[in-house]
């Protein structure tokens, strides 16, 4: 059994806004969400990269204590976007708790803020080290904390998939959620990812010489995907969720259809855990096209992973060129607006693409002033472009050699 | 510790840390205030702080029979008396 899977709600908390109008306005105005690194009282003074994709606007969560007590900062993002999509969807409580709605949601490593507090307890000179660790610290920090705080808050009893594959976390969540519905295991899935403010992630990339350091005084000028002046990625924070539903039931209940997932490709490079791999990436893009049952020429827009690292962008450009050949789609690196939101990036990039599909434009890659000649074979979007994206592809690649590609069709193109 | 002093301390904890609204001494903790097993473990940590001692596993297991605020007070008094005898 293969069933059609549609997107019926979406929400993203990003460094360039939370509500659709704010995000679209930022994309149209070329407004960056990259800001100076915040003081965390621990690592920030030692890190060379002084920039971060920052969520700095107030969010009135209003969660009751009974839910808050098991939530670290990452779960706040997760539960808020999940709440947004459930409210948008209009799904009734009976269905939400029926077991036919599942959750595919993850983060890079749970809540590093809470984990840090736990370690701080260990390293302090206290007599009562063990007992001063709170009973709920594990629930707040564990790797599947986002997914199960969502199930707890909304009484969801279906399947839980808690991907934790770094930069492909949320794109895997969407892909695995799509497969759950496509093959009849679930009728709907809340899919996405979240990651909180965390300097340990910055420190890791900083030590690998992968972080941007040349624009510390002008944060909005970095990252610079595909630009000859790029010098690395910028870590960011945020959360995003999409609601996927089986097409026939969504249509029956009159749900607003924002898009249709056509295909999902996912593989591993089978070797090095860090270096980008042309063969692995190219294969993923082809797997997604094959799953979607479409030719490369039918894809209008590629949201590139494009973190702004020196080699990653070149390898990705080569892969897009190899797969799309003479039918090059428009290409934008959306991380140029907010940095790399890690486990969240795939779902955020899908939601931004949904918004651009709805509004008939494509945002340019920010800070792309002089295209690196090794990336120049692509059809880069250099300015706000009026265009109808009919079919878009979201590509993401992670440490560990995991690659994903999601292909989806615009809501207005979905057959009645 | 006198019961009225203890009662004041516990009520303050339940209101400030557990966000109880107008707690009554014989309210059912779970049904009336959504107090669950996670909260119980947290509260035991706070009781250890009040008493300035570490509860044994047996003493903690005994706490699982608590249903009301009066039960909490009885429990603490029992611990205190058992430790002083």
XYZ file of C-alpha atoms in Angstrom:
501
model
C 0.000 0.000 0.000
C 1.324 3.420 -0.974
C -0.733 6.384 0.158
C -0.319 10.059 -0.671
C 1.002 12.308 2.099
C 0.210 16.017 2.388
C 1.377 18.867 4.603
C -1.552 20.523 6.359
C 0.094 22.822 8.921
C 3.507 24.284 9.689
C 5.238 26.559 12.178
C 8.833 27.639 12.710
C 10.583 29.600 15.437
C 13.636 30.988 13.661
C 16.266 33.700 14.072
C 14.355 35.697 11.408
C 10.932 35.370 12.981
C 8.255 33.043 14.225
C 5.096 34.049 12.407
C 4.825 33.696 8.655
C 4.615 37.428 7.964
C 7.803 38.138 9.910
C 9.708 35.353 8.173
C 8.527 36.312 4.689
C 9.329 39.945 5.385
C 12.859 38.994 6.477
C 13.345 36.930 3.327
C 12.085 39.718 1.091
C 14.092 42.408 2.881
C 17.286 40.359 3.173
C 17.237 40.628 6.962
C 19.681 38.349 8.805
C 19.099 36.762 12.203
C 22.806 36.327 12.919
C 23.847 38.267 16.029
C 26.841 38.435 18.387
C 27.427 35.277 20.463
C 25.743 35.577 23.871
C 27.585 35.233 27.162
C 26.989 31.743 28.575
C 29.420 32.101 31.469
C 31.416 29.133 30.282
C 32.715 28.760 26.750
C 31.886 31.939 24.905
C 35.125 33.689 25.936
C 37.222 30.874 24.464
C 35.466 30.501 21.117
C 36.928 32.228 18.063
C 33.604 32.461 16.250
C 31.648 35.288 17.912
C 28.396 34.999 15.960
C 25.190 33.003 16.411
C 21.820 32.648 14.668
C 19.757 34.041 17.512
C 16.111 33.890 18.534
C 15.926 37.152 20.492
C 12.230 38.037 20.447
C 9.921 37.257 23.365
C 7.752 34.145 23.185
C 4.906 33.852 25.679
C 4.697 30.083 25.963
C 2.073 29.911 28.685
C 2.753 26.220 29.378
C 1.439 24.928 32.700
C 3.910 23.730 35.320
C 2.751 20.144 34.953
C 4.285 20.267 31.456
C 7.146 22.680 32.128
C 8.671 20.477 34.782
C 9.978 17.963 32.227
C 11.070 20.539 29.644
C 14.506 21.991 28.950
C 14.803 24.996 26.609
C 14.797 22.754 23.525
C 11.408 21.292 24.478
C 9.903 24.781 24.743
C 10.661 25.365 21.070
C 9.409 21.888 20.192
C 6.143 22.056 22.127
C 5.359 25.572 20.898
C 5.661 24.685 17.200
C 3.746 21.436 17.816
C 1.006 23.448 19.554
C 0.950 25.842 16.592
C 0.472 23.086 14.017
C -2.221 21.305 16.024
C -4.122 24.571 16.425
C -3.756 25.365 12.717
C -4.848 21.877 11.720
C -8.184 21.821 13.522
C -7.715 18.111 14.278
C -10.094 17.021 17.035
C -8.946 15.667 20.385
C -10.385 12.246 19.665
C -8.093 11.813 16.670
C -5.082 13.342 18.425
C -5.295 10.719 21.174
C -6.445 7.854 18.923
C -3.051 6.267 18.304
C -3.250 7.116 14.597
C -1.290 10.349 15.113
C 2.419 9.918 15.816
C 5.397 12.154 16.459
C 8.719 12.196 14.592
C 10.762 14.877 16.269
C 14.345 15.279 17.385
C 17.231 17.465 18.399
C 20.988 17.213 18.111
C 21.522 16.062 21.678
C 18.528 16.869 23.873
C 19.101 19.835 26.136
C 22.778 20.758 26.552
C 21.760 23.475 29.033
C 20.328 20.887 31.407
C 23.201 18.482 30.752
C 25.623 21.235 31.679
C 23.795 21.798 34.979
C 24.072 18.090 35.732
C 27.826 18.097 35.050
C 28.247 21.268 37.065
C 26.791 19.382 40.026
C 29.330 16.620 39.557
C 32.268 18.965 39.382
C 31.276 21.139 42.320
C 32.779 20.306 45.667
C 29.534 19.286 47.329
C 28.795 16.504 49.765
C 25.364 15.895 48.309
C 26.335 15.678 44.633
C 24.048 12.850 43.694
C 20.922 13.985 45.485
C 21.176 17.521 44.168
C 20.491 16.261 40.637
C 16.789 16.826 40.103
C 14.485 13.899 39.505
C 13.419 15.378 36.200
C 16.838 16.352 34.868
C 17.012 13.235 32.718
C 13.564 13.881 31.249
C 14.588 17.448 30.424
C 17.920 16.541 28.885
C 17.500 13.147 27.218
C 17.927 12.834 23.491
C 14.209 12.190 22.825
C 13.012 14.928 25.173
C 11.396 16.970 22.390
C 9.304 14.117 20.987
C 7.968 12.851 24.291
C 7.254 16.255 25.756
C 5.060 16.796 22.698
C 3.251 13.489 23.259
C 2.801 14.302 26.953
C 1.468 17.809 26.401
C -1.127 16.789 23.808
C -1.907 13.230 24.913
C -0.587 11.715 21.689
C -0.477 7.910 21.824
C 0.861 6.960 18.388
C 4.389 6.066 17.339
C 7.409 8.070 18.440
C 10.475 8.414 16.230
C 13.222 10.524 17.781
C 15.904 10.981 15.154
C 19.109 12.489 16.419
C 21.391 12.711 13.427
C 22.782 16.225 13.841
C 22.007 18.343 10.772
C 19.644 15.773 9.217
C 17.563 15.307 12.379
C 14.436 17.134 11.265
C 14.644 16.186 7.600
C 14.845 12.550 8.693
C 11.885 13.194 10.989
C 9.856 14.447 8.039
C 11.062 11.613 5.819
C 10.345 8.896 8.364
C 6.995 10.498 9.223
C 6.126 10.522 5.530
C 6.960 6.825 5.283
C 4.861 6.021 8.372
C 1.807 7.478 6.628
C 2.662 6.350 3.111
C 2.856 2.725 4.187
C -0.204 2.850 6.439
C 1.394 2.647 9.880
C -0.025 6.037 10.947
C -2.594 8.439 9.475
C -0.869 11.650 10.576
C 2.500 12.665 12.030
C 3.845 15.785 13.697
C 7.365 16.034 12.301
C 10.256 18.370 12.947
C 13.126 19.307 15.165
C 14.493 21.863 17.576
C 17.801 22.965 19.005
C 18.451 25.439 21.814
C 21.167 28.038 22.321
C 24.337 26.061 22.896
C 27.956 27.109 22.791
C 29.305 23.569 23.039
C 28.172 22.987 19.456
C 29.908 26.216 18.415
C 33.058 25.076 20.228
C 33.060 21.743 18.403
C 32.833 23.334 14.962
C 35.240 26.069 16.049
C 37.839 23.452 16.963
C 37.320 21.775 13.602
C 38.045 25.143 11.939
C 34.562 24.963 10.392
C 33.075 28.071 12.041
C 33.020 31.552 10.588
C 35.432 33.912 12.363
C 36.158 36.675 9.840
C 32.873 38.553 10.296
C 32.674 38.776 14.079
C 32.212 42.539 13.876
C 29.544 42.327 11.173
C 27.511 39.231 12.073
C 24.861 39.814 9.401
C 27.533 39.340 6.693
C 28.013 35.659 7.559
C 27.454 32.824 6.727
C 28.111 33.304 3.002
C 27.061 30.133 1.139
C 28.724 29.713 -2.259
C 30.490 33.101 -1.894
C 34.231 33.290 -2.463
C 34.563 35.130 0.851
C 32.871 32.430 2.944
C 34.819 31.205 5.934
C 32.604 28.686 7.654
C 29.252 28.016 9.234
C 27.383 29.917 11.930
C 25.510 27.885 14.542
C 21.907 28.895 15.226
C 18.852 27.951 17.283
C 15.172 27.390 16.654
C 12.395 24.892 16.155
C 10.037 23.836 13.421
C 7.150 21.428 12.856
C 5.037 20.286 9.958
C 1.882 18.228 10.220
C 1.741 15.424 7.679
C -1.559 13.685 6.905
C -2.823 10.985 4.609
C -4.197 12.806 1.579
C -7.711 11.303 1.386
C -8.532 11.872 5.040
C -7.102 15.396 4.921
C -9.260 16.150 1.889
C -12.348 14.615 3.526
C -12.070 16.846 6.556
C -11.469 19.927 4.428
C -7.915 20.549 5.637
C -5.906 23.286 3.952
C -3.181 21.566 1.941
C 0.152 23.372 2.002
C 2.052 20.805 -0.028
C 2.462 17.133 -0.867
C 5.538 15.109 -0.019
C 6.520 13.316 -3.201
C 9.739 11.605 -2.256
C 12.399 11.038 0.359
C 15.970 9.960 -0.163
C 18.277 9.010 2.691
C 21.591 7.202 2.804
C 25.012 7.176 4.406
C 28.424 7.852 2.928
C 29.659 4.574 4.393
C 32.998 5.875 5.550
C 34.330 9.206 6.774
C 32.086 10.761 9.416
C 32.966 14.403 8.697
C 34.063 15.079 5.131
C 31.365 15.793 2.520
C 31.080 13.023 -0.025
C 30.086 13.714 -3.630
C 28.992 10.182 -4.408
C 26.929 9.845 -1.224
C 25.196 13.182 -1.701
C 24.501 12.637 -5.400
C 23.028 9.236 -4.646
C 20.685 10.753 -2.049
C 19.376 13.319 -4.513
C 18.760 10.576 -7.079
C 17.051 8.353 -4.486
C 14.621 11.161 -3.674
C 13.811 11.755 -7.355
C 13.323 8.025 -7.823
C 11.020 7.806 -4.786
C 9.049 10.781 -6.098
C 8.794 9.193 -9.535
C 9.783 12.407 -11.287
C 12.641 13.507 -13.510
C 15.277 16.017 -12.448
C 13.840 18.557 -14.889
C 10.580 18.755 -12.924
C 12.227 20.253 -9.837
C 12.015 24.059 -9.922
C 13.869 24.906 -6.731
C 16.581 23.408 -4.555
C 17.045 24.555 -0.983
C 20.721 23.708 -0.659
C 22.233 22.565 2.626
C 24.907 25.220 1.942
C 26.364 25.836 5.373
C 29.045 28.211 4.081
C 31.990 25.907 4.734
C 34.855 25.949 2.284
C 34.549 22.398 0.958
C 30.943 21.510 1.783
C 29.468 24.092 -0.583
C 31.736 23.009 -3.448
C 30.871 19.324 -3.094
C 27.157 20.147 -2.876
C 27.365 22.329 -5.993
C 29.048 19.467 -7.848
C 26.311 17.068 -6.698
C 23.493 19.379 -7.827
C 25.231 19.841 -11.178
C 25.760 16.105 -11.561
C 22.136 15.213 -10.791
C 20.246 18.083 -12.419
C 22.586 18.518 -15.383
C 20.971 20.537 -18.155
C 17.813 21.258 -16.165
C 19.285 23.267 -13.334
C 16.684 24.478 -10.844
C 16.919 27.727 -8.899
C 19.235 27.260 -5.900
C 19.190 29.173 -2.609
C 21.150 28.602 0.573
C 18.601 29.625 3.223
C 21.102 29.282 6.073
C 22.507 32.601 4.883
C 19.600 34.256 6.782
C 19.970 32.542 10.142
C 23.004 30.331 10.278
C 22.845 26.608 10.770
C 20.054 25.723 13.174
C 21.491 22.197 13.402
C 18.802 19.571 14.029
C 16.136 22.061 13.015
C 17.489 23.182 9.661
C 15.627 20.752 7.386
C 12.165 21.523 8.678
C 12.811 25.266 8.790
C 14.059 25.210 5.199
C 10.959 23.258 4.154
C 8.658 25.752 5.887
C 10.439 28.739 4.319
C 10.029 27.032 0.941
C 6.299 26.477 1.625
C 5.958 30.212 2.339
C 7.804 31.118 -0.872
C 5.608 28.684 -2.830
C 2.483 30.329 -1.411
C 3.678 33.839 -2.174
C 5.244 33.250 -5.579
C 8.802 34.341 -4.946
C 12.246 32.924 -4.289
C 14.553 34.514 -1.757
C 18.166 34.957 -2.791
C 21.165 33.534 -0.983
C 22.152 36.321 1.372
C 25.766 37.562 1.268
C 26.365 35.963 -2.109
C 28.427 38.796 -3.569
C 31.119 36.974 -5.541
C 30.223 33.400 -6.449
C 33.082 30.971 -5.894
C 33.992 29.842 -9.406
C 33.871 26.213 -8.258
C 30.161 26.758 -7.443
C 29.357 28.964 -10.413
C 27.750 26.255 -12.538
C 24.537 26.502 -10.485
C 21.503 28.717 -11.110
C 21.998 30.840 -8.022
C 19.214 33.155 -6.899
C 20.957 36.514 -6.448
C 17.936 38.781 -5.822
C 14.304 38.387 -4.811
C 12.832 36.597 -7.823
C 9.169 36.350 -8.758
C 8.655 32.691 -9.640
C 6.187 29.908 -8.982
C 7.916 27.000 -7.339
C 5.887 23.963 -8.361
C 8.221 21.334 -6.939
C 11.003 21.962 -4.425
C 13.794 19.841 -2.962
C 15.250 20.253 0.526
C 18.727 18.775 0.906
C 20.602 18.260 4.164
C 23.826 16.484 5.087
C 25.089 15.629 8.543
C 28.134 14.678 10.537
C 28.136 10.914 10.572
C 27.788 10.813 6.800
C 23.978 10.908 6.804
C 22.366 12.551 3.772
C 18.705 13.399 3.127
C 16.642 14.897 0.358
C 12.920 15.670 0.576
C 10.960 16.503 -2.559
C 7.550 18.119 -2.283
C 4.927 19.814 -4.399
C 3.302 23.182 -3.706
C -0.163 23.105 -2.143
C -1.806 24.834 -5.086
C -0.396 22.157 -7.384
C -1.841 19.240 -5.433
C -4.553 17.474 -7.456
C -8.078 17.803 -6.182
C 10.024 21.461 64.432
C 6.552 22.609 65.462
C 3.771 21.500 63.180
C 2.566 25.015 62.378
C 6.103 26.070 61.356
C 6.479 22.935 59.262
C 3.052 23.504 57.702
C 4.043 27.022 56.686
C 7.267 25.786 55.088
C 5.508 23.026 53.134
C 2.702 25.313 51.957
C 5.271 27.858 50.786
C 7.089 25.155 48.793
C 3.865 23.830 47.287
C 2.724 27.306 46.230
C 6.092 28.703 45.077
C 7.717 25.643 43.524
C 4.771 23.439 42.605
C 2.357 26.273 41.738
C -0.484 24.980 43.927
C -3.429 27.357 44.005
C -5.146 27.744 47.409
C -4.021 24.391 48.794
C -6.168 22.798 51.496
C -4.610 20.515 54.089
C -6.858 17.615 53.143
C -6.960 18.179 49.379
C -6.016 15.143 47.330
C -2.603 16.058 45.931
C -3.056 14.229 42.646
C -6.724 14.895 41.923
C -6.873 18.492 43.154
C -3.404 19.747 42.208
C -2.040 17.392 39.504
C 0.775 16.247 41.814
C 2.440 13.175 40.327
C 5.290 10.741 40.983
C 7.861 13.123 39.494
C 6.669 15.844 41.872
C 6.847 13.420 44.788
C 10.523 12.742 44.116
C 11.237 16.483 43.868
C 9.353 17.148 47.113
C 11.347 14.486 48.945
C 14.520 16.336 47.944
C 13.096 19.500 49.457
C 12.067 17.666 52.629
C 15.651 16.441 52.958
C 16.677 20.095 52.755
C 14.228 21.115 55.491
C 15.316 18.303 57.799
C 18.998 18.605 56.929
C 19.343 14.848 56.421
C 19.297 12.241 53.668
C 16.246 9.974 53.607
C 16.835 6.249 53.350
C 15.348 4.239 50.523
C 12.832 2.682 52.942
C 11.781 6.117 54.142
C 11.351 7.329 50.567
C 9.246 4.311 49.658
C 7.056 4.994 52.665
C 6.379 8.469 51.239
C 4.557 6.944 48.256
C 1.533 6.450 50.536
C 1.126 10.207 50.945
C -2.142 11.597 49.564
C -2.686 14.957 51.294
C -0.718 17.852 52.770
C -1.591 16.606 56.238
C -0.061 13.270 55.201
C 3.149 15.129 54.244
C 3.270 16.761 57.672
C 2.594 13.448 59.430
C 5.328 11.840 57.354
C 7.916 14.480 58.241
C 7.037 14.274 61.936
C 7.383 10.505 61.781
C 10.835 10.815 60.207
C 11.886 13.378 62.790
C 10.716 11.274 65.710
C 12.290 8.080 64.369
C 15.635 9.841 63.948
C 15.609 11.252 67.483
C 14.712 8.012 69.241
